[in-house]
């Protein structure tokens, strides 16, 4: 199975000046765990995850004043729609992260998460006799 078969095509894109509270509200409303941050001044595309927001709040930072750019990962590993789920899972395991932005022609077309991969693999694994 390929990344394009598992990825979510709901791609939340925010700007670098969104507050963490705004980002969290948008992520919650769209039921996603990550937002693509488009910041041309910082090299283009980054990712802000629920873990980034949680870490900030855990440090006592104010989500109403902290900006996305200060918590965005800019050194991103991108997936291609034609990657296998095994390749995506290996990249996540190697990098220690749970989301991959999927690029096609240099543009974000989806996000694949560990949860997406599990959803695809779990039914296949259940059919295997014990």
PDB file of N, CA and C in Angstrom, residues 26-126:
ATOM      1  N   UNK A  26      -7.561  25.721  15.336  1.00  0.00           N
ATOM      2  CA  UNK A  26      -7.747  25.277  13.954  1.00  0.00           C
ATOM      3  C   UNK A  26      -7.508  23.775  13.819  1.00  0.00           C
ATOM      4  N   UNK A  27      -6.477  23.267  14.493  1.00  0.00           N
ATOM      5  CA  UNK A  27      -6.188  21.837  14.451  1.00  0.00           C
ATOM      6  C   UNK A  27      -7.339  21.045  15.070  1.00  0.00           C
ATOM      7  N   UNK A  28      -7.857  21.526  16.173  1.00  0.00           N
ATOM      8  CA  UNK A  28      -8.977  20.861  16.838  1.00  0.00           C
ATOM      9  C   UNK A  28     -10.222  20.862  15.954  1.00  0.00           C
ATOM     10  N   UNK A  29     -10.531  22.002  15.360  1.00  0.00           N
ATOM     11  CA  UNK A  29     -11.722  22.119  14.514  1.00  0.00           C
ATOM     12  C   UNK A  29     -11.642  21.186  13.303  1.00  0.00           C
ATOM     13  N   UNK A  30     -10.436  20.999  12.772  1.00  0.00           N
ATOM     14  CA  UNK A  30     -10.267  20.143  11.590  1.00  0.00           C
ATOM     15  C   UNK A  30      -9.946  18.701  11.963  1.00  0.00           C
ATOM     16  N   UNK A  31      -9.788  18.463  13.290  1.00  0.00           N
ATOM     17  CA  UNK A  31      -9.478  17.118  13.782  1.00  0.00           C
ATOM     18  C   UNK A  31      -8.181  16.563  13.184  1.00  0.00           C
ATOM     19  N   UNK A  32      -7.150  17.423  13.203  1.00  0.00           N
ATOM     20  CA  UNK A  32      -5.835  17.010  12.723  1.00  0.00           C
ATOM     21  C   UNK A  32      -4.797  17.256  13.813  1.00  0.00           C
ATOM     22  N   UNK A  33      -3.702  16.524  13.751  1.00  0.00           N
ATOM     23  CA  UNK A  33      -2.666  16.644  14.755  1.00  0.00           C
ATOM     24  C   UNK A  33      -1.459  17.452  14.333  1.00  0.00           C
ATOM     25  N   UNK A  34      -1.532  18.049  13.145  1.00  0.00           N
ATOM     26  CA  UNK A  34      -0.399  18.826  12.647  1.00  0.00           C
ATOM     27  C   UNK A  34      -0.885  19.859  11.648  1.00  0.00           C
ATOM     28  N   UNK A  35      -0.134  20.940  11.571  1.00  0.00           N
ATOM     29  CA  UNK A  35      -0.426  21.996  10.601  1.00  0.00           C
ATOM     30  C   UNK A  35       0.841  22.272   9.797  1.00  0.00           C
ATOM     31  N   UNK A  36       0.659  22.476   8.520  1.00  0.00           N
ATOM     32  CA  UNK A  36       1.760  22.909   7.664  1.00  0.00           C
ATOM     33  C   UNK A  36       1.906  24.409   7.882  1.00  0.00           C
ATOM     34  N   UNK A  37       3.139  24.834   8.149  1.00  0.00           N
ATOM     35  CA  UNK A  37       3.413  26.258   8.348  1.00  0.00           C
ATOM     36  C   UNK A  37       4.137  26.759   7.116  1.00  0.00           C
ATOM     37  N   UNK A  38       3.493  27.681   6.432  1.00  0.00           N
ATOM     38  CA  UNK A  38       4.098  28.275   5.234  1.00  0.00           C
ATOM     39  C   UNK A  38       4.792  29.561   5.657  1.00  0.00           C
ATOM     40  N   UNK A  39       6.121  29.531   5.610  1.00  0.00           N
ATOM     41  CA  UNK A  39       6.915  30.681   6.031  1.00  0.00           C
ATOM     42  C   UNK A  39       8.045  30.907   5.030  1.00  0.00           C
ATOM     43  N   UNK A  40       7.817  31.755   4.036  1.00  0.00           N
ATOM     44  CA  UNK A  40       8.851  31.980   3.021  1.00  0.00           C
ATOM     45  C   UNK A  40      10.153  32.520   3.606  1.00  0.00           C
ATOM     46  N   UNK A  41      10.084  33.228   4.732  1.00  0.00           N
ATOM     47  CA  UNK A  41      11.290  33.792   5.338  1.00  0.00           C
ATOM     48  C   UNK A  41      12.154  32.738   6.029  1.00  0.00           C
ATOM     49  N   UNK A  42      11.545  31.586   6.364  1.00  0.00           N
ATOM     50  CA  UNK A  42      12.298  30.541   7.059  1.00  0.00           C
ATOM     51  C   UNK A  42      12.560  29.340   6.152  1.00  0.00           C
ATOM     52  N   UNK A  43      12.463  29.511   4.872  1.00  0.00           N
ATOM     53  CA  UNK A  43      12.787  28.423   3.965  1.00  0.00           C
ATOM     54  C   UNK A  43      11.593  27.710   3.370  1.00  0.00           C
ATOM     55  N   UNK A  44      10.403  28.195   3.605  1.00  0.00           N
ATOM     56  CA  UNK A  44       9.245  27.605   2.933  1.00  0.00           C
ATOM     57  C   UNK A  44       8.293  26.867   3.836  1.00  0.00           C
ATOM     58  N   UNK A  45       8.348  25.540   3.804  1.00  0.00           N
ATOM     59  CA  UNK A  45       7.360  24.711   4.474  1.00  0.00           C
ATOM     60  C   UNK A  45       7.940  24.087   5.729  1.00  0.00           C
ATOM     61  N   UNK A  46       7.190  24.232   6.825  1.00  0.00           N
ATOM     62  CA  UNK A  46       7.528  23.583   8.081  1.00  0.00           C
ATOM     63  C   UNK A  46       6.295  22.898   8.635  1.00  0.00           C
ATOM     64  N   UNK A  47       6.441  22.318   9.820  1.00  0.00           N
ATOM     65  CA  UNK A  47       5.314  21.624  10.434  1.00  0.00           C
ATOM     66  C   UNK A  47       5.232  21.975  11.914  1.00  0.00           C
ATOM     67  N   UNK A  48       4.018  22.190  12.366  1.00  0.00           N
ATOM     68  CA  UNK A  48       3.730  22.429  13.779  1.00  0.00           C
ATOM     69  C   UNK A  48       2.806  21.308  14.210  1.00  0.00           C
ATOM     70  N   UNK A  49       3.191  20.586  15.258  1.00  0.00           N
ATOM     71  CA  UNK A  49       2.393  19.449  15.695  1.00  0.00           C
ATOM     72  C   UNK A  49       1.794  19.702  17.068  1.00  0.00           C
ATOM     73  N   UNK A  50       0.850  18.844  17.414  1.00  0.00           N
ATOM     74  CA  UNK A  50       0.249  18.923  18.738  1.00  0.00           C
ATOM     75  C   UNK A  50       1.314  18.789  19.829  1.00  0.00           C
ATOM     76  N   UNK A  51       2.338  18.007  19.571  1.00  0.00           N
ATOM     77  CA  UNK A  51       3.429  17.844  20.542  1.00  0.00           C
ATOM     78  C   UNK A  51       4.183  19.160  20.738  1.00  0.00           C
ATOM     79  N   UNK A  52       4.382  19.932  19.659  1.00  0.00           N
ATOM     80  CA  UNK A  52       5.055  21.226  19.765  1.00  0.00           C
ATOM     81  C   UNK A  52       4.268  22.174  20.667  1.00  0.00           C
ATOM     82  N   UNK A  53       2.961  22.172  20.501  1.00  0.00           N
ATOM     83  CA  UNK A  53       2.104  23.032  21.324  1.00  0.00           C
ATOM     84  C   UNK A  53       2.132  22.553  22.770  1.00  0.00           C
ATOM     85  N   UNK A  54       2.029  21.253  22.973  1.00  0.00           N
ATOM     86  CA  UNK A  54       2.068  20.684  24.327  1.00  0.00           C
ATOM     87  C   UNK A  54       3.383  21.012  25.028  1.00  0.00           C
ATOM     88  N   UNK A  55       4.495  20.909  24.310  1.00  0.00           N
ATOM     89  CA  UNK A  55       5.802  21.227  24.906  1.00  0.00           C
ATOM     90  C   UNK A  55       5.862  22.687  25.335  1.00  0.00           C
ATOM     91  N   UNK A  56       5.341  23.581  24.529  1.00  0.00           N
ATOM     92  CA  UNK A  56       5.345  25.001  24.860  1.00  0.00           C
ATOM     93  C   UNK A  56       4.521  25.275  26.112  1.00  0.00           C
ATOM     94  N   UNK A  57       3.313  24.731  26.144  1.00  0.00           N
ATOM     95  CA  UNK A  57       2.447  24.943  27.308  1.00  0.00           C
ATOM     96  C   UNK A  57       3.075  24.309  28.548  1.00  0.00           C
ATOM     97  N   UNK A  58       3.681  23.140  28.383  1.00  0.00           N
ATOM     98  CA  UNK A  58       4.355  22.471  29.499  1.00  0.00           C
ATOM     99  C   UNK A  58       5.508  23.279  30.071  1.00  0.00           C
ATOM    100  N   UNK A  59       6.117  24.110  29.243  1.00  0.00           N
ATOM    101  CA  UNK A  59       7.201  24.987  29.706  1.00  0.00           C
ATOM    102  C   UNK A  59       6.674  26.267  30.354  1.00  0.00           C
ATOM    103  N   UNK A  60       5.344  26.409  30.380  1.00  0.00           N
ATOM    104  CA  UNK A  60       4.747  27.599  30.977  1.00  0.00           C
ATOM    105  C   UNK A  60       4.636  28.778  30.032  1.00  0.00           C
ATOM    106  N   UNK A  61       4.856  28.543  28.756  1.00  0.00           N
ATOM    107  CA  UNK A  61       4.745  29.629  27.779  1.00  0.00           C
ATOM    108  C   UNK A  61       3.273  29.923  27.504  1.00  0.00           C
ATOM    109  N   UNK A  62       2.992  31.163  27.143  1.00  0.00           N
ATOM    110  CA  UNK A  62       1.622  31.617  26.933  1.00  0.00           C
ATOM    111  C   UNK A  62       1.195  31.321  25.489  1.00  0.00           C
ATOM    112  N   UNK A  63       0.192  30.451  25.292  1.00  0.00           N
ATOM    113  CA  UNK A  63      -0.232  30.124  23.936  1.00  0.00           C
ATOM    114  C   UNK A  63      -0.888  31.288  23.205  1.00  0.00           C
ATOM    115  N   UNK A  64      -1.223  32.355  23.932  1.00  0.00           N
ATOM    116  CA  UNK A  64      -1.812  33.528  23.284  1.00  0.00           C
ATOM    117  C   UNK A  64      -0.755  34.484  22.738  1.00  0.00           C
ATOM    118  N   UNK A  65       0.485  34.315  23.163  1.00  0.00           N
ATOM    119  CA  UNK A  65       1.549  35.193  22.672  1.00  0.00           C
ATOM    120  C   UNK A  65       2.637  34.447  21.902  1.00  0.00           C
ATOM    121  N   UNK A  66       2.766  33.149  22.134  1.00  0.00           N
ATOM    122  CA  UNK A  66       3.763  32.355  21.405  1.00  0.00           C
ATOM    123  C   UNK A  66       3.309  32.177  19.968  1.00  0.00           C
ATOM    124  N   UNK A  67       4.216  32.390  19.046  1.00  0.00           N
ATOM    125  CA  UNK A  67       3.909  32.313  17.616  1.00  0.00           C
ATOM    126  C   UNK A  67       4.375  30.980  17.030  1.00  0.00           C
ATOM    127  N   UNK A  68       3.670  30.554  16.018  1.00  0.00           N
ATOM    128  CA  UNK A  68       3.964  29.265  15.378  1.00  0.00           C
ATOM    129  C   UNK A  68       5.419  29.171  14.927  1.00  0.00           C
ATOM    130  N   UNK A  69       5.960  30.265  14.377  1.00  0.00           N
ATOM    131  CA  UNK A  69       7.328  30.202  13.834  1.00  0.00           C
ATOM    132  C   UNK A  69       8.360  29.809  14.877  1.00  0.00           C
ATOM    133  N   UNK A  70       8.099  30.112  16.137  1.00  0.00           N
ATOM    134  CA  UNK A  70       9.058  29.793  17.195  1.00  0.00           C
ATOM    135  C   UNK A  70       9.038  28.307  17.563  1.00  0.00           C
ATOM    136  N   UNK A  71       8.046  27.586  17.110  1.00  0.00           N
ATOM    137  CA  UNK A  71       7.884  26.182  17.497  1.00  0.00           C
ATOM    138  C   UNK A  71       7.789  25.244  16.300  1.00  0.00           C
ATOM    139  N   UNK A  72       7.958  25.793  15.113  1.00  0.00           N
ATOM    140  CA  UNK A  72       7.842  25.024  13.879  1.00  0.00           C
ATOM    141  C   UNK A  72       9.128  24.265  13.599  1.00  0.00           C
ATOM    142  N   UNK A  73       8.974  23.025  13.152  1.00  0.00           N
ATOM    143  CA  UNK A  73      10.107  22.253  12.658  1.00  0.00           C
ATOM    144  C   UNK A  73      10.283  22.612  11.190  1.00  0.00           C
ATOM    145  N   UNK A  74      11.436  23.171  10.863  1.00  0.00           N
ATOM    146  CA  UNK A  74      11.714  23.573   9.482  1.00  0.00           C
ATOM    147  C   UNK A  74      12.586  22.570   8.742  1.00  0.00           C
ATOM    148  N   UNK A  75      13.264  21.719   9.489  1.00  0.00           N
ATOM    149  CA  UNK A  75      14.085  20.672   8.887  1.00  0.00           C
ATOM    150  C   UNK A  75      13.205  19.433   8.735  1.00  0.00           C
ATOM    151  N   UNK A  76      12.321  19.487   7.733  1.00  0.00           N
ATOM    152  CA  UNK A  76      11.251  18.499   7.591  1.00  0.00           C
ATOM    153  C   UNK A  76      11.643  17.390   6.631  1.00  0.00           C
ATOM    154  N   UNK A  77      11.262  16.170   6.972  1.00  0.00           N
ATOM    155  CA  UNK A  77      11.361  15.048   6.051  1.00  0.00           C
ATOM    156  C   UNK A  77      10.016  14.976   5.343  1.00  0.00           C
ATOM    157  N   UNK A  78      10.043  15.013   4.037  1.00  0.00           N
ATOM    158  CA  UNK A  78       8.820  14.954   3.240  1.00  0.00           C
ATOM    159  C   UNK A  78       8.662  13.570   2.641  1.00  0.00           C
ATOM    160  N   UNK A  79       7.418  13.174   2.459  1.00  0.00           N
ATOM    161  CA  UNK A  79       7.107  11.913   1.780  1.00  0.00           C
ATOM    162  C   UNK A  79       6.565  12.225   0.396  1.00  0.00           C
ATOM    163  N   UNK A  80       6.641  11.242  -0.463  1.00  0.00           N
ATOM    164  CA  UNK A  80       6.022  11.323  -1.782  1.00  0.00           C
ATOM    165  C   UNK A  80       4.804  10.410  -1.783  1.00  0.00           C
ATOM    166  N   UNK A  81       3.798  10.737  -2.565  1.00  0.00           N
ATOM    167  CA  UNK A  81       2.599   9.897  -2.603  1.00  0.00           C
ATOM    168  C   UNK A  81       2.884   8.451  -3.005  1.00  0.00           C
ATOM    169  N   UNK A  82       3.979   8.223  -3.745  1.00  0.00           N
ATOM    170  CA  UNK A  82       4.293   6.876  -4.226  1.00  0.00           C
ATOM    171  C   UNK A  82       5.186   6.080  -3.273  1.00  0.00           C
ATOM    172  N   UNK A  83       5.551   6.672  -2.120  1.00  0.00           N
ATOM    173  CA  UNK A  83       6.278   5.900  -1.118  1.00  0.00           C
ATOM    174  C   UNK A  83       5.384   4.771  -0.632  1.00  0.00           C
ATOM    175  N   UNK A  84       5.993   3.681  -0.243  1.00  0.00           N
ATOM    176  CA  UNK A  84       5.226   2.626   0.427  1.00  0.00           C
ATOM    177  C   UNK A  84       5.002   3.044   1.881  1.00  0.00           C
ATOM    178  N   UNK A  85       4.014   2.427   2.510  1.00  0.00           N
ATOM    179  CA  UNK A  85       3.801   2.716   3.932  1.00  0.00           C
ATOM    180  C   UNK A  85       4.993   2.260   4.762  1.00  0.00           C
ATOM    181  N   UNK A  86       5.681   1.233   4.300  1.00  0.00           N
ATOM    182  CA  UNK A  86       6.888   0.774   4.996  1.00  0.00           C
ATOM    183  C   UNK A  86       7.971   1.853   4.959  1.00  0.00           C
ATOM    184  N   UNK A  87       8.118   2.518   3.809  1.00  0.00           N
ATOM    185  CA  UNK A  87       9.095   3.609   3.713  1.00  0.00           C
ATOM    186  C   UNK A  87       8.717   4.767   4.626  1.00  0.00           C
ATOM    187  N   UNK A  88       7.436   5.111   4.664  1.00  0.00           N
ATOM    188  CA  UNK A  88       6.980   6.201   5.528  1.00  0.00           C
ATOM    189  C   UNK A  88       7.198   5.845   6.993  1.00  0.00           C
ATOM    190  N   UNK A  89       6.841   4.627   7.372  1.00  0.00           N
ATOM    191  CA  UNK A  89       7.014   4.195   8.764  1.00  0.00           C
ATOM    192  C   UNK A  89       8.493   4.192   9.151  1.00  0.00           C
ATOM    193  N   UNK A  90       9.351   3.757   8.242  1.00  0.00           N
ATOM    194  CA  UNK A  90      10.794   3.751   8.522  1.00  0.00           C
ATOM    195  C   UNK A  90      11.315   5.167   8.713  1.00  0.00           C
ATOM    196  N   UNK A  91      10.866   6.103   7.883  1.00  0.00           N
ATOM    197  CA  UNK A  91      11.297   7.502   8.024  1.00  0.00           C
ATOM    198  C   UNK A  91      10.845   8.063   9.370  1.00  0.00           C
ATOM    199  N   UNK A  92       9.610   7.749   9.760  1.00  0.00           N
ATOM    200  CA  UNK A  92       9.098   8.234  11.047  1.00  0.00           C
ATOM    201  C   UNK A  92       9.881   7.628  12.210  1.00  0.00           C
ATOM    202  N   UNK A  93      10.116   6.338  12.154  1.00  0.00           N
ATOM    203  CA  UNK A  93      10.855   5.669  13.226  1.00  0.00           C
ATOM    204  C   UNK A  93      12.274   6.211  13.319  1.00  0.00           C
ATOM    205  N   UNK A  94      12.921   6.393  12.185  1.00  0.00           N
ATOM    206  CA  UNK A  94      14.296   6.904  12.161  1.00  0.00           C
ATOM    207  C   UNK A  94      14.373   8.333  12.693  1.00  0.00           C
ATOM    208  N   UNK A  95      13.393   9.169  12.316  1.00  0.00           N
ATOM    209  CA  UNK A  95      13.421  10.573  12.718  1.00  0.00           C
ATOM    210  C   UNK A  95      12.766  10.856  14.057  1.00  0.00           C
ATOM    211  N   UNK A  96      12.003   9.897  14.582  1.00  0.00           N
ATOM    212  CA  UNK A  96      11.355  10.092  15.876  1.00  0.00           C
ATOM    213  C   UNK A  96      10.170  11.044  15.818  1.00  0.00           C
ATOM    214  N   UNK A  97       9.430  11.023  14.716  1.00  0.00           N
ATOM    215  CA  UNK A  97       8.257  11.893  14.597  1.00  0.00           C
ATOM    216  C   UNK A  97       7.078  11.072  14.106  1.00  0.00           C
ATOM    217  N   UNK A  98       5.871  11.663  14.179  1.00  0.00           N
ATOM    218  CA  UNK A  98       4.640  10.934  13.888  1.00  0.00           C
ATOM    219  C   UNK A  98       3.879  11.432  12.664  1.00  0.00           C
ATOM    220  N   UNK A  99       4.373  12.477  12.007  1.00  0.00           N
ATOM    221  CA  UNK A  99       3.688  13.035  10.833  1.00  0.00           C
ATOM    222  C   UNK A  99       4.689  13.299   9.725  1.00  0.00           C
ATOM    223  N   UNK A 100       4.258  13.052   8.489  1.00  0.00           N
ATOM    224  CA  UNK A 100       5.047  13.399   7.317  1.00  0.00           C
ATOM    225  C   UNK A 100       4.171  14.228   6.387  1.00  0.00           C
ATOM    226  N   UNK A 101       4.696  15.355   5.945  1.00  0.00           N
ATOM    227  CA  UNK A 101       4.013  16.131   4.925  1.00  0.00           C
ATOM    228  C   UNK A 101       4.272  15.440   3.590  1.00  0.00           C
ATOM    229  N   UNK A 102       3.210  15.250   2.823  1.00  0.00           N
ATOM    230  CA  UNK A 102       3.320  14.590   1.519  1.00  0.00           C
ATOM    231  C   UNK A 102       3.345  15.672   0.444  1.00  0.00           C
ATOM    232  N   UNK A 103       4.424  15.678  -0.330  1.00  0.00           N
ATOM    233  CA  UNK A 103       4.582  16.654  -1.406  1.00  0.00           C
ATOM    234  C   UNK A 103       4.422  15.982  -2.760  1.00  0.00           C
ATOM    235  N   UNK A 104       3.752  16.688  -3.653  1.00  0.00           N
ATOM    236  CA  UNK A 104       3.659  16.262  -5.042  1.00  0.00           C
ATOM    237  C   UNK A 104       3.912  17.503  -5.886  1.00  0.00           C
ATOM    238  N   UNK A 105       4.965  17.480  -6.665  1.00  0.00           N
ATOM    239  CA  UNK A 105       5.328  18.650  -7.458  1.00  0.00           C
ATOM    240  C   UNK A 105       5.723  19.836  -6.589  1.00  0.00           C
ATOM    241  N   UNK A 106       6.279  19.569  -5.412  1.00  0.00           N
ATOM    242  CA  UNK A 106       6.706  20.629  -4.500  1.00  0.00           C
ATOM    243  C   UNK A 106       5.601  21.243  -3.664  1.00  0.00           C
ATOM    244  N   UNK A 107       4.373  20.771  -3.830  1.00  0.00           N
ATOM    245  CA  UNK A 107       3.238  21.308  -3.081  1.00  0.00           C
ATOM    246  C   UNK A 107       2.700  20.276  -2.098  1.00  0.00           C
ATOM    247  N   UNK A 108       2.305  20.718  -0.898  1.00  0.00           N
ATOM    248  CA  UNK A 108       1.703  19.776   0.053  1.00  0.00           C
ATOM    249  C   UNK A 108       0.336  19.292  -0.448  1.00  0.00           C
ATOM    250  N   UNK A 109       0.204  17.969  -0.539  1.00  0.00           N
ATOM    251  CA  UNK A 109      -1.063  17.377  -0.985  1.00  0.00           C
ATOM    252  C   UNK A 109      -1.701  16.507   0.082  1.00  0.00           C
ATOM    253  N   UNK A 110      -0.994  16.329   1.194  1.00  0.00           N
ATOM    254  CA  UNK A 110      -1.527  15.507   2.266  1.00  0.00           C
ATOM    255  C   UNK A 110      -0.558  15.415   3.416  1.00  0.00           C
ATOM    256  N   UNK A 111      -1.036  14.771   4.453  1.00  0.00           N
ATOM    257  CA  UNK A 111      -0.202  14.443   5.609  1.00  0.00           C
ATOM    258  C   UNK A 111      -0.494  12.995   5.955  1.00  0.00           C
ATOM    259  N   UNK A 112       0.557  12.245   6.191  1.00  0.00           N
ATOM    260  CA  UNK A 112       0.386  10.866   6.639  1.00  0.00           C
ATOM    261  C   UNK A 112       0.934  10.776   8.058  1.00  0.00           C
ATOM    262  N   UNK A 113       0.160  10.142   8.919  1.00  0.00           N
ATOM    263  CA  UNK A 113       0.537  10.011  10.321  1.00  0.00           C
ATOM    264  C   UNK A 113       0.694   8.543  10.682  1.00  0.00           C
ATOM    265  N   UNK A 114       1.277   8.306  11.837  1.00  0.00           N
ATOM    266  CA  UNK A 114       1.374   6.944  12.347  1.00  0.00           C
ATOM    267  C   UNK A 114      -0.024   6.336  12.421  1.00  0.00           C
ATOM    268  N   UNK A 115      -0.988   7.114  12.872  1.00  0.00           N
ATOM    269  CA  UNK A 115      -2.370   6.629  12.980  1.00  0.00           C
ATOM    270  C   UNK A 115      -2.904   6.189  11.614  1.00  0.00           C
ATOM    271  N   UNK A 116      -2.608   6.955  10.563  1.00  0.00           N
ATOM    272  CA  UNK A 116      -3.056   6.582   9.220  1.00  0.00           C
ATOM    273  C   UNK A 116      -2.467   5.231   8.808  1.00  0.00           C
ATOM    274  N   UNK A 117      -1.205   5.045   9.092  1.00  0.00           N
ATOM    275  CA  UNK A 117      -0.541   3.788   8.736  1.00  0.00           C
ATOM    276  C   UNK A 117      -1.143   2.633   9.516  1.00  0.00           C
ATOM    277  N   UNK A 118      -1.370   2.832  10.798  1.00  0.00           N
ATOM    278  CA  UNK A 118      -1.967   1.770  11.621  1.00  0.00           C
ATOM    279  C   UNK A 118      -3.348   1.394  11.098  1.00  0.00           C
ATOM    280  N   UNK A 119      -4.143   2.398  10.726  1.00  0.00           N
ATOM    281  CA  UNK A 119      -5.481   2.113  10.178  1.00  0.00           C
ATOM    282  C   UNK A 119      -5.397   1.219   8.946  1.00  0.00           C
ATOM    283  N   UNK A 120      -4.392   1.431   8.131  1.00  0.00           N
ATOM    284  CA  UNK A 120      -4.246   0.620   6.927  1.00  0.00           C
ATOM    285  C   UNK A 120      -3.723  -0.778   7.236  1.00  0.00           C
ATOM    286  N   UNK A 121      -2.798  -0.863   8.170  1.00  0.00           N
ATOM    287  CA  UNK A 121      -2.185  -2.145   8.474  1.00  0.00           C
ATOM    288  C   UNK A 121      -3.036  -3.023   9.375  1.00  0.00           C
ATOM    289  N   UNK A 122      -3.787  -2.424  10.288  1.00  0.00           N
ATOM    290  CA  UNK A 122      -4.522  -3.209  11.287  1.00  0.00           C
ATOM    291  C   UNK A 122      -5.483  -4.216  10.660  1.00  0.00           C
ATOM    292  N   UNK A 123      -6.329  -3.831   9.686  1.00  0.00           N
ATOM    293  CA  UNK A 123      -7.225  -4.837   9.107  1.00  0.00           C
ATOM    294  C   UNK A 123      -6.470  -5.994   8.458  1.00  0.00           C
ATOM    295  N   UNK A 124      -5.377  -5.688   7.787  1.00  0.00           N
ATOM    296  CA  UNK A 124      -4.595  -6.748   7.143  1.00  0.00           C
ATOM    297  C   UNK A 124      -3.985  -7.673   8.190  1.00  0.00           C
ATOM    298  N   UNK A 125      -3.545  -7.118   9.281  1.00  0.00           N
ATOM    299  CA  UNK A 125      -2.930  -7.911  10.341  1.00  0.00           C
ATOM    300  C   UNK A 125      -3.972  -8.784  11.040  1.00  0.00           C
ATOM    301  N   UNK A 126      -5.202  -8.312  11.145  1.00  0.00           N
ATOM    302  CA  UNK A 126      -6.250  -9.075  11.830  1.00  0.00           C
ATOM    303  C   UNK A 126      -6.642 -10.321  11.057  1.00  0.00           C
TER     304      UNK A 126
END
